[in-house]
Short mmCIF file of C-alpha atoms and ligand atoms in Angstrom, two decimals:
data_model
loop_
_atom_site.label_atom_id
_atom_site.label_comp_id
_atom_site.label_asym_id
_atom_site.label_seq_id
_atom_site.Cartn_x
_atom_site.Cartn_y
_atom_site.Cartn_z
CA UNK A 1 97.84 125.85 105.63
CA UNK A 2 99.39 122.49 105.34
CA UNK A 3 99.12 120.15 102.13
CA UNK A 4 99.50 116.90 102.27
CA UNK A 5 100.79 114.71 99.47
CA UNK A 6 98.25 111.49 99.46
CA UNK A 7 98.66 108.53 96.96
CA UNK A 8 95.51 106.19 95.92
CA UNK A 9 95.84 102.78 95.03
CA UNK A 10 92.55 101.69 94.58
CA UNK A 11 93.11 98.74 93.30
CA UNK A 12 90.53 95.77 92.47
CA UNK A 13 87.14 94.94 92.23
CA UNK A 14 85.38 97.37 95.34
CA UNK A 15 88.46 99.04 95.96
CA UNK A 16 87.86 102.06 93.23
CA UNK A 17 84.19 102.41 94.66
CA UNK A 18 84.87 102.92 97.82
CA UNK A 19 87.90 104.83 98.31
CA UNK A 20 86.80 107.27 95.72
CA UNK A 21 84.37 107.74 98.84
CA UNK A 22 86.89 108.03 101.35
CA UNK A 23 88.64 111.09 98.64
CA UNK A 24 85.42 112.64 98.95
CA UNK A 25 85.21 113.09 102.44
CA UNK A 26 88.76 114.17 102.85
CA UNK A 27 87.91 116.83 100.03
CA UNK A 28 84.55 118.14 102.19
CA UNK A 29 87.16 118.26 105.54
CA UNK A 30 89.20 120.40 103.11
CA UNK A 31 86.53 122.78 102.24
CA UNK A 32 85.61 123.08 105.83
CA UNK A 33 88.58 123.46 107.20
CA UNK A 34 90.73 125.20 104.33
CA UNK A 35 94.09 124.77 106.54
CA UNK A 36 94.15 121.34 105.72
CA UNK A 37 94.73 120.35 102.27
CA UNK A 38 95.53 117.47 100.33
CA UNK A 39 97.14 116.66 97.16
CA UNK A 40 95.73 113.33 95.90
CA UNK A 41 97.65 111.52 93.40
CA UNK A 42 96.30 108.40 91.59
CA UNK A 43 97.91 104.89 90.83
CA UNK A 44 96.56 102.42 88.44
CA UNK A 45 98.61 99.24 90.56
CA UNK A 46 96.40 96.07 90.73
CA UNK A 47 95.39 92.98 89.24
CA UNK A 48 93.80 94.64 86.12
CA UNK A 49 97.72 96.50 85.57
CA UNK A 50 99.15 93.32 86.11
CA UNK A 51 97.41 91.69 83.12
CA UNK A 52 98.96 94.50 80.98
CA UNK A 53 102.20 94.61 82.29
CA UNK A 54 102.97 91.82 84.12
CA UNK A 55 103.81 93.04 87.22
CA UNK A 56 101.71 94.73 90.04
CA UNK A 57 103.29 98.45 90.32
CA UNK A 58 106.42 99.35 88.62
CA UNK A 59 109.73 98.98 89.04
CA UNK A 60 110.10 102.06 90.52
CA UNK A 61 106.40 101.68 92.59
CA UNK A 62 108.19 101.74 96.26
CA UNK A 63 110.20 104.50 95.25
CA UNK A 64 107.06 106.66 93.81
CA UNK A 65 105.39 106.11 96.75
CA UNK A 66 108.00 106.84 99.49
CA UNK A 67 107.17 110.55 98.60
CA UNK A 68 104.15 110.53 100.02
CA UNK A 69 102.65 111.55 103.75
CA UNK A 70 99.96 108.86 103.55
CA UNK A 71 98.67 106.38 101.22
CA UNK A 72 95.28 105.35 101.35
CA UNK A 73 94.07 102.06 99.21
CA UNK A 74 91.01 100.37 98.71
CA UNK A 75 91.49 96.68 98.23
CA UNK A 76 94.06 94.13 95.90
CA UNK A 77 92.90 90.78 94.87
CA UNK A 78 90.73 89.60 91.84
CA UNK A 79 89.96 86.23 90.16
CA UNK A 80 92.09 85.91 87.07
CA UNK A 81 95.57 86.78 88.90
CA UNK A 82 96.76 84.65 91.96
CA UNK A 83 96.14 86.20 95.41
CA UNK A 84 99.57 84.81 96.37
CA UNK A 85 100.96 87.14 93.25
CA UNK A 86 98.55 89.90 93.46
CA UNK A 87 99.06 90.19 97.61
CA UNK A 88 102.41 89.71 97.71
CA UNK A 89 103.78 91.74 94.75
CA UNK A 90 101.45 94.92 96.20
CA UNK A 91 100.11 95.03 99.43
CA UNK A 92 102.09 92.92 101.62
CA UNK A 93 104.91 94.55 100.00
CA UNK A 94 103.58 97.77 100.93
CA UNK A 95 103.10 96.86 104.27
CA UNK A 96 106.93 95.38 104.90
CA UNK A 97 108.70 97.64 102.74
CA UNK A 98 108.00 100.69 104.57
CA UNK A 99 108.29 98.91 107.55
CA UNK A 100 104.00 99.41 108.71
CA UNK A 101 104.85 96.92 111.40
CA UNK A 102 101.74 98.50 112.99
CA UNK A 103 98.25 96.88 112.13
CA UNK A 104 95.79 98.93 113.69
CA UNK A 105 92.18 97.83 113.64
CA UNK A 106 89.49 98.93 116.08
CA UNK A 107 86.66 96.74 116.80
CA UNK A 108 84.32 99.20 118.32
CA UNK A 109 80.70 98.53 117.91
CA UNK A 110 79.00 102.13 116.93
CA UNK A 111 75.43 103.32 118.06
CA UNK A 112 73.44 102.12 115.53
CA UNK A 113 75.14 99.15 114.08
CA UNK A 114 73.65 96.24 113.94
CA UNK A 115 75.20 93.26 116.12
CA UNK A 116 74.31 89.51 115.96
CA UNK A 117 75.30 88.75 119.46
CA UNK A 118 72.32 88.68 122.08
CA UNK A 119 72.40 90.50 125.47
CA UNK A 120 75.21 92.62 124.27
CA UNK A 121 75.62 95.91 125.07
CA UNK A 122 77.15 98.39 122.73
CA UNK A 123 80.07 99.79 125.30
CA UNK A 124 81.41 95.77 125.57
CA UNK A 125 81.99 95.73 122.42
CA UNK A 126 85.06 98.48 122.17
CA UNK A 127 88.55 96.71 121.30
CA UNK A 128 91.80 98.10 119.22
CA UNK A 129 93.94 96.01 117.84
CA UNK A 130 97.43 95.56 117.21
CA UNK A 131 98.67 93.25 114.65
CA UNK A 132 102.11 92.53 114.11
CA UNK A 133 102.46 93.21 110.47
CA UNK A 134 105.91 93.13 109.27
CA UNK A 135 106.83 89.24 110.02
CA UNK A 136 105.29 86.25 111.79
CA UNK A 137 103.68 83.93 109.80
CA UNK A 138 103.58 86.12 106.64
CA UNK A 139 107.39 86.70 106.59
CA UNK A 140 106.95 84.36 103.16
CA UNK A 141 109.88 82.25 103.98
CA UNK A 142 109.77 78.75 102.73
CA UNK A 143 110.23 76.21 100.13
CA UNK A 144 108.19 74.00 97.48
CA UNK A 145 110.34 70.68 97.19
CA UNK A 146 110.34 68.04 94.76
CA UNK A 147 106.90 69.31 92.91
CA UNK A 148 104.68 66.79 91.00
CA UNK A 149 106.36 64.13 92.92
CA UNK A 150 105.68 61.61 95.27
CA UNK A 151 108.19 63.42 97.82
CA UNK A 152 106.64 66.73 97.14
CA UNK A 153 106.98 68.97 100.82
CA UNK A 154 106.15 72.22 101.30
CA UNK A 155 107.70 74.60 104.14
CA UNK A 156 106.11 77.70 105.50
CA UNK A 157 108.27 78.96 107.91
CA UNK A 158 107.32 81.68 110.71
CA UNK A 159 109.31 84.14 111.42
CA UNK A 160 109.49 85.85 114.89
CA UNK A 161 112.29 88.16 115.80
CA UNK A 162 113.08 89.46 119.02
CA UNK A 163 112.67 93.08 117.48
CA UNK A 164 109.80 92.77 115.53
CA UNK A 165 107.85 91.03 119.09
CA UNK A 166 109.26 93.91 121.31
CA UNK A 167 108.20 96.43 119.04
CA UNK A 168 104.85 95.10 118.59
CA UNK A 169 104.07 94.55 122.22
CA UNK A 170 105.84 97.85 123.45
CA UNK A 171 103.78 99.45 121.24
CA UNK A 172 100.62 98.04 122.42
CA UNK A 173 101.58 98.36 126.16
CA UNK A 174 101.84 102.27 125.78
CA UNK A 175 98.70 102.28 123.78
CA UNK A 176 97.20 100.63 126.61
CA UNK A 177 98.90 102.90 129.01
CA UNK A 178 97.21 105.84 127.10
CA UNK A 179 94.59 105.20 126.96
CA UNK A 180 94.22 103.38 130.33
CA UNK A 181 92.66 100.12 129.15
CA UNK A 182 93.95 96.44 129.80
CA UNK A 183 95.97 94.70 127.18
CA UNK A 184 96.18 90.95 126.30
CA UNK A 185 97.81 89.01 124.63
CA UNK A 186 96.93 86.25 122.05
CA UNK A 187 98.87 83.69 121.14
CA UNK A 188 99.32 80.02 120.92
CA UNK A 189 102.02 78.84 123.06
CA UNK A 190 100.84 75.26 123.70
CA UNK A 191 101.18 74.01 120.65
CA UNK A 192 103.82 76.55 118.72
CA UNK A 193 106.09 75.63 121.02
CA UNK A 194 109.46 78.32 119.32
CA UNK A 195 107.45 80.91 117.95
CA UNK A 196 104.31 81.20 120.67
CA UNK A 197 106.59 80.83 123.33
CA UNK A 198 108.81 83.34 122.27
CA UNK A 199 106.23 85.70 122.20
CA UNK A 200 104.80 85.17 125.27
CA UNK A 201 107.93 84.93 126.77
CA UNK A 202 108.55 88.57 125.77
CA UNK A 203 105.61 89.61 126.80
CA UNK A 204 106.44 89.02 130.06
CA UNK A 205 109.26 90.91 129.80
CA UNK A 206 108.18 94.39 128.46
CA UNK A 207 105.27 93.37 131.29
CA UNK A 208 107.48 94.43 134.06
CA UNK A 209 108.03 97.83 132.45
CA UNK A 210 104.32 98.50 132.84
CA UNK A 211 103.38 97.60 136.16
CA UNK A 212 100.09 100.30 135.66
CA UNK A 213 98.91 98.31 132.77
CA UNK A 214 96.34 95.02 133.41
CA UNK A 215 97.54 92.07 131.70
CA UNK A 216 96.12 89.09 130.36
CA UNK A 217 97.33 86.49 128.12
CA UNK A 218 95.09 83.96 126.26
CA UNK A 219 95.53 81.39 123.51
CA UNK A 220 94.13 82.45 120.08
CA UNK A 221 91.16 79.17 120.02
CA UNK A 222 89.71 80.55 123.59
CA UNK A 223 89.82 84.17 121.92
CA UNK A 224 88.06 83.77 119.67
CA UNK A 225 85.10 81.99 121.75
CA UNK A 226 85.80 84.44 124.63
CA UNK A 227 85.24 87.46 121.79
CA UNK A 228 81.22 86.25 120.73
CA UNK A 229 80.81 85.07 124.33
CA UNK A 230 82.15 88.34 126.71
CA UNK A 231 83.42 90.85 124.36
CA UNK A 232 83.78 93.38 127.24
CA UNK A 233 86.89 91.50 128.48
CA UNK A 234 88.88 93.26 125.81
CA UNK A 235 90.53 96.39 125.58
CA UNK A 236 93.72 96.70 123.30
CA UNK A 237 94.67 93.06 122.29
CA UNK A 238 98.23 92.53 120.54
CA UNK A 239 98.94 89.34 118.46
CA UNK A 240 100.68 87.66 115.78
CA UNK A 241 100.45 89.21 111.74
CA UNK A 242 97.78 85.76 111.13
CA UNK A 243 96.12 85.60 114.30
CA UNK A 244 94.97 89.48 114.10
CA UNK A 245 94.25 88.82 110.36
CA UNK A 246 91.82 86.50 111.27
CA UNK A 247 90.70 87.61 114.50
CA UNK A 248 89.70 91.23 113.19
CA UNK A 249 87.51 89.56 110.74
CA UNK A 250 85.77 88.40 113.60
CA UNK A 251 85.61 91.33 114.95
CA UNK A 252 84.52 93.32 112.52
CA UNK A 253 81.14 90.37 112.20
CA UNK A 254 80.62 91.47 115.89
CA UNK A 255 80.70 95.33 115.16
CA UNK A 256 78.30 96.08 112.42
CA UNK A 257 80.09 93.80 109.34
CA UNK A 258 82.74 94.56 107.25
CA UNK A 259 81.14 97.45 105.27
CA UNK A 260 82.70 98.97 108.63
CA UNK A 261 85.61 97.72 109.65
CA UNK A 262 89.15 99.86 109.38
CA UNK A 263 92.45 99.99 109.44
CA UNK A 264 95.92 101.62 109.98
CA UNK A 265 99.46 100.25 108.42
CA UNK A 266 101.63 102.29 110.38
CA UNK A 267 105.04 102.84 110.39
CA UNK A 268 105.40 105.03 114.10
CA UNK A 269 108.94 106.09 113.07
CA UNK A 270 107.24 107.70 110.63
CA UNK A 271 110.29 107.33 108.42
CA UNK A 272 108.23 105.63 105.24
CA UNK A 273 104.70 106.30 104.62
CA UNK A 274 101.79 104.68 107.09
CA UNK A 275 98.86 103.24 104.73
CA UNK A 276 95.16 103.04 105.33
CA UNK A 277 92.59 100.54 104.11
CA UNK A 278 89.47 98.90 104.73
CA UNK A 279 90.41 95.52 106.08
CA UNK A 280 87.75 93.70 103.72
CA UNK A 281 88.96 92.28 100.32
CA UNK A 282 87.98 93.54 96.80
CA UNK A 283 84.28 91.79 96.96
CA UNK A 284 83.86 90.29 93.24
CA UNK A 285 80.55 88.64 94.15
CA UNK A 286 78.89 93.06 94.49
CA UNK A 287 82.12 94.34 92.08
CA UNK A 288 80.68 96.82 89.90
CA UNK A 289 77.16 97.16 91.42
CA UNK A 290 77.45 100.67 92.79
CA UNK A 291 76.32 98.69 96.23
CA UNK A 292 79.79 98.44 98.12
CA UNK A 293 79.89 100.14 101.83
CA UNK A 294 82.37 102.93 101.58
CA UNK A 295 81.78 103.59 105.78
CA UNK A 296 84.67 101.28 106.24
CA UNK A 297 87.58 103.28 103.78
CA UNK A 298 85.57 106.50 105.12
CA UNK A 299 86.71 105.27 108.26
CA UNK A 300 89.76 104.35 107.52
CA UNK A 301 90.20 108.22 106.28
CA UNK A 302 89.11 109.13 110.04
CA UNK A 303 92.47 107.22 110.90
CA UNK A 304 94.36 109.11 108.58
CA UNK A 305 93.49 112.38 109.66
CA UNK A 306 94.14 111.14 113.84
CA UNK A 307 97.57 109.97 111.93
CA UNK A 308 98.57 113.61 110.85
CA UNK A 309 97.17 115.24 114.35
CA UNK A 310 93.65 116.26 113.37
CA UNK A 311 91.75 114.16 116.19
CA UNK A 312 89.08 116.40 116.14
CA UNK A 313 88.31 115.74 112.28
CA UNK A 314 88.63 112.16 112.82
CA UNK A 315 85.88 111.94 115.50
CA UNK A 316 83.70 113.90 113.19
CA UNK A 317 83.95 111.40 110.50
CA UNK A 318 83.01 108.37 113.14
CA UNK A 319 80.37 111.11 114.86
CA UNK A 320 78.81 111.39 111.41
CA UNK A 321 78.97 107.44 110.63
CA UNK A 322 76.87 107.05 113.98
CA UNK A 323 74.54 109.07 113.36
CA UNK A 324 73.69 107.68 109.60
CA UNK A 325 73.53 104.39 111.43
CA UNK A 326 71.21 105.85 114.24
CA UNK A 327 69.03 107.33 111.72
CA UNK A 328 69.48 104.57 109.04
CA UNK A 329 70.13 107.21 106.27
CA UNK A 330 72.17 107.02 103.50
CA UNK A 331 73.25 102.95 104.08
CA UNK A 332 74.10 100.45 101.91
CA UNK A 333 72.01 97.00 101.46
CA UNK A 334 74.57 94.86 103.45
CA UNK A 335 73.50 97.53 106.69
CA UNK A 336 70.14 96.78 105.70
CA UNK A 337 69.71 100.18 103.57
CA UNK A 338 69.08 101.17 100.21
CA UNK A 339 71.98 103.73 98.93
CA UNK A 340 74.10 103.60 96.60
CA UNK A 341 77.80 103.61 97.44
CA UNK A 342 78.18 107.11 96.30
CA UNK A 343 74.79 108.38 98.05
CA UNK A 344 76.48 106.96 101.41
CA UNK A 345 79.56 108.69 101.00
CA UNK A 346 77.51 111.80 99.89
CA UNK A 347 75.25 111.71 103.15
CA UNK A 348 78.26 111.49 105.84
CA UNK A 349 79.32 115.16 103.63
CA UNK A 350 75.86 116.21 103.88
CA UNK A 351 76.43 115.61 108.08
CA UNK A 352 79.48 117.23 107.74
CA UNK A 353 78.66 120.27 105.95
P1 LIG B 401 86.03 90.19 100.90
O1 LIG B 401 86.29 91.00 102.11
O2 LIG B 401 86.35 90.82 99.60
O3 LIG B 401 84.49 89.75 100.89
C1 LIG B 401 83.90 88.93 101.90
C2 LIG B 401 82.39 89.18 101.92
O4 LIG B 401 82.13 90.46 102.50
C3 LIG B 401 81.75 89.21 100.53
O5 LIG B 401 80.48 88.62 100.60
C4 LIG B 401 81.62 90.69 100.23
O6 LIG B 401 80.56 91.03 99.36
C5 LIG B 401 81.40 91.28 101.62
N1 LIG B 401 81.96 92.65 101.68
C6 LIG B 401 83.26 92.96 101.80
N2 LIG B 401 83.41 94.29 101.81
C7 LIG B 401 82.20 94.83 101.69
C8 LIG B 401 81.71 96.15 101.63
N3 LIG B 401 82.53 97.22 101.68
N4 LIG B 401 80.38 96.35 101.49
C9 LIG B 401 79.56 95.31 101.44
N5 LIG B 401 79.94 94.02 101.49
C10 LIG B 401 81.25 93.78 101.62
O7 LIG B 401 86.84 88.83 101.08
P2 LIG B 401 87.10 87.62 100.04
O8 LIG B 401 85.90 87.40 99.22
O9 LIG B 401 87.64 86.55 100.87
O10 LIG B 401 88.28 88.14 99.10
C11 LIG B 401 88.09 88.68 97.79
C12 LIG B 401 89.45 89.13 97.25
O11 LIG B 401 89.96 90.21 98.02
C13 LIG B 401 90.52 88.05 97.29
O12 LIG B 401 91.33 88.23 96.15
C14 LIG B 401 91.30 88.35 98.55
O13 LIG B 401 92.62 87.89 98.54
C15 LIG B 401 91.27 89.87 98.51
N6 LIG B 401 91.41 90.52 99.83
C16 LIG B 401 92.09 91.70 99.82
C17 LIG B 401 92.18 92.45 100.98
C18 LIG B 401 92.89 93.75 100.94
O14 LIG B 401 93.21 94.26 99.88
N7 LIG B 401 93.17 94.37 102.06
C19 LIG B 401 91.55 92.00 102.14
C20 LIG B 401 90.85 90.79 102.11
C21 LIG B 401 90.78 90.06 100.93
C1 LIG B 402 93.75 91.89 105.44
C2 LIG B 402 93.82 90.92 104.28
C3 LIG B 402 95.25 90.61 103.90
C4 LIG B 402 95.96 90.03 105.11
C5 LIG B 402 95.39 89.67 102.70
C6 LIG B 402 94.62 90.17 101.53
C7 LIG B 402 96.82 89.38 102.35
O1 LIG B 402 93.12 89.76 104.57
O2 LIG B 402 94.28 93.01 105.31
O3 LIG B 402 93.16 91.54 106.46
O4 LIG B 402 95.86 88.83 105.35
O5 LIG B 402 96.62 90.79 105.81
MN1 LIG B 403 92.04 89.85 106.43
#
């Protein structure tokens, strides 16, 4: 028997709802399956802490947390604090502090999940991808001159290190390797003329190491058109920390909404803890309703086990998620069902069990 040491951060507005959904299923693989066990520990960290204490986690929150295999969080963000504070001070701190410079997010269109692109089939619509996460344009390096003036300039400065591309990209080519699908590239070298063409030109470089893997490289505005228009052209697709932000919430419109779309901060050194989340935000327009989709932190769980080795568990979980959406049992109102958050969560044990 192995137990694994699991923090929760909740966090805002959805978050609570729907990872306390996630906990449940991890609990029913425990029950099943009595080798694996996990110790769940709770944090408090969000906006609603910050209004107490002014500050997102403690002092001492990156150290608390570094004990940990895994930590699994539901969602930061909520009118009444800045996003810019909330983000920054929690989950983007997260995410570069423990070095997660692996984004993770499949865009896989299950059976039974609704899709608003016509003459589609399900199998083209089965990407993963990886997201730089650790730099880029979020490296938050900048400056706000001369405020409330008439010379007032702001800088946002991306940041692209050699490192932090090779990394990203080698990691994608041997993801690609593995699992014996193309990989492209996005980027935007014709007009970010350091930072694109950096990229790209390092690309090319770990290219030549993989001479079994299919290449293609495309700039982030034909992508995007390329993934509503022929989906089936992708396989794993590495980018930039903003272009996979926003191109996995395209993705995740294509592939059933984001009530379903996961993902996986992961630091492959496994020297800090890897973090999973939904990639939607903490929803304050349904907050509170009892109506949130949990299938995408329930998913995100699924990741979590395939992190620690149990592959087999993890298909379950996305085995189980099909067939609620083939049967249309148990979903919530945004998949065009009537559950409540917590019935969802309970009919994926139900399938389990
Ligand atoms: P959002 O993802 O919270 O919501 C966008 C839309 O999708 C809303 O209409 C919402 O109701 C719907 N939606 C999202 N998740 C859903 C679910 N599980 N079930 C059903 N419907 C769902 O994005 P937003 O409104 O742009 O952001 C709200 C807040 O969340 C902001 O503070 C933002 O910064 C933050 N945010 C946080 C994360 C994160 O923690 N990873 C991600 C995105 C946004
Ligand atoms: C996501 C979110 C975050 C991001 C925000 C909340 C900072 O949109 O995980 O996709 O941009 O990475
Ligand atoms: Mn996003």
């Amino acid at each position: 028997m192995t137990t694994y040491k699991i923090a929760l951060i909740p966090g805002d507005g959805i978050g609570p709802e729907v990872i306390h959904e996630a906990v449940r299923v991890l609990k029913t693989v425990s029950e099943l399956d009595p080798k694996i066990q996990f110790d769940f520990t709770e944090y408090p960290w969000g906006c609603e802490y910050y209004l107490k204490n002014g500050e997102m986690m403690p002092e001492n929150g990156m150290e608390i947390l570094s004990d940990y295999d895994a930590i699994l969080l539901g969602a930061v963000g909520y009118p009444g604090v800045p996003d810019h504070i909330s983000l920054r001070d929690l989950l983007l701190r997260i995410r570069h502090d423990f070095d997660q410079y692996v984004n993770l997010r499949p865009v896989k269109l299950l059976k039974g999940a609704p899709c608003p692109l016509k003459d589609v089939k399900r199998e083209d619509i089965d990407m993963i991808f990886i997201r730089e996460n650790s730099e880029g344009e979020y490296a938050g390096s900048g400056a706000w001159l001369y405020p409330n003036s008439e010379q007032e300039v702001v800088i946002q400065n991306g940041v692209f290190s050699r490192k932090g591309c090779e990394r990203i990209i080698r990691y994608a080519f041997d993801l690609a390797r593995k699992e014996k699908r193309s990989l492209t590239s996005v980027s935007k070298g014709n007009a970010l003329n350091y930072s694109m063409v950096f990229w790209d030109q390092i690309f090319n470089e770990v290219k030549k190491e993989y001479p079994d893997v299919d290449t293609y490289s495309l700039l982030v505005d034909a992508a995007s058109m390329f993934m509503v228009k022929d989906p089936k052209r992708f396989g794993v697709v590495v980018t930039s920390n903003l272009f996979g932000d926003i191109l996995t919430d395209l993705g995740a419109a294509i592939a059933g909404g984001m009530g379903l779309a996961a993902s996986a901060n992961i630091n492959p050194e496994r020297e800090y803890p890897s973090m999973f989340e939904p990639i939607h935000g903490s929803a304050p327009d349904i907050a509170g309703k009892g109506i949130a989709n949990p299938l995408a932190s329930i998913w995100a769980a699924s990741q979590l086990l395939d992190f620690l080795g149990y592959k087999e568990w993890g298909k379950r979980i996305i085995d189980g998620i099909e067939i609620m959406l083939e049967q249309k049992k148990g979903l919530t109102p945004d998949l065009g069902g009537t559950a409540s958050t917590s019935e969802c969560g309970k009919t994926l044990t139900d399938y389990l069990k």
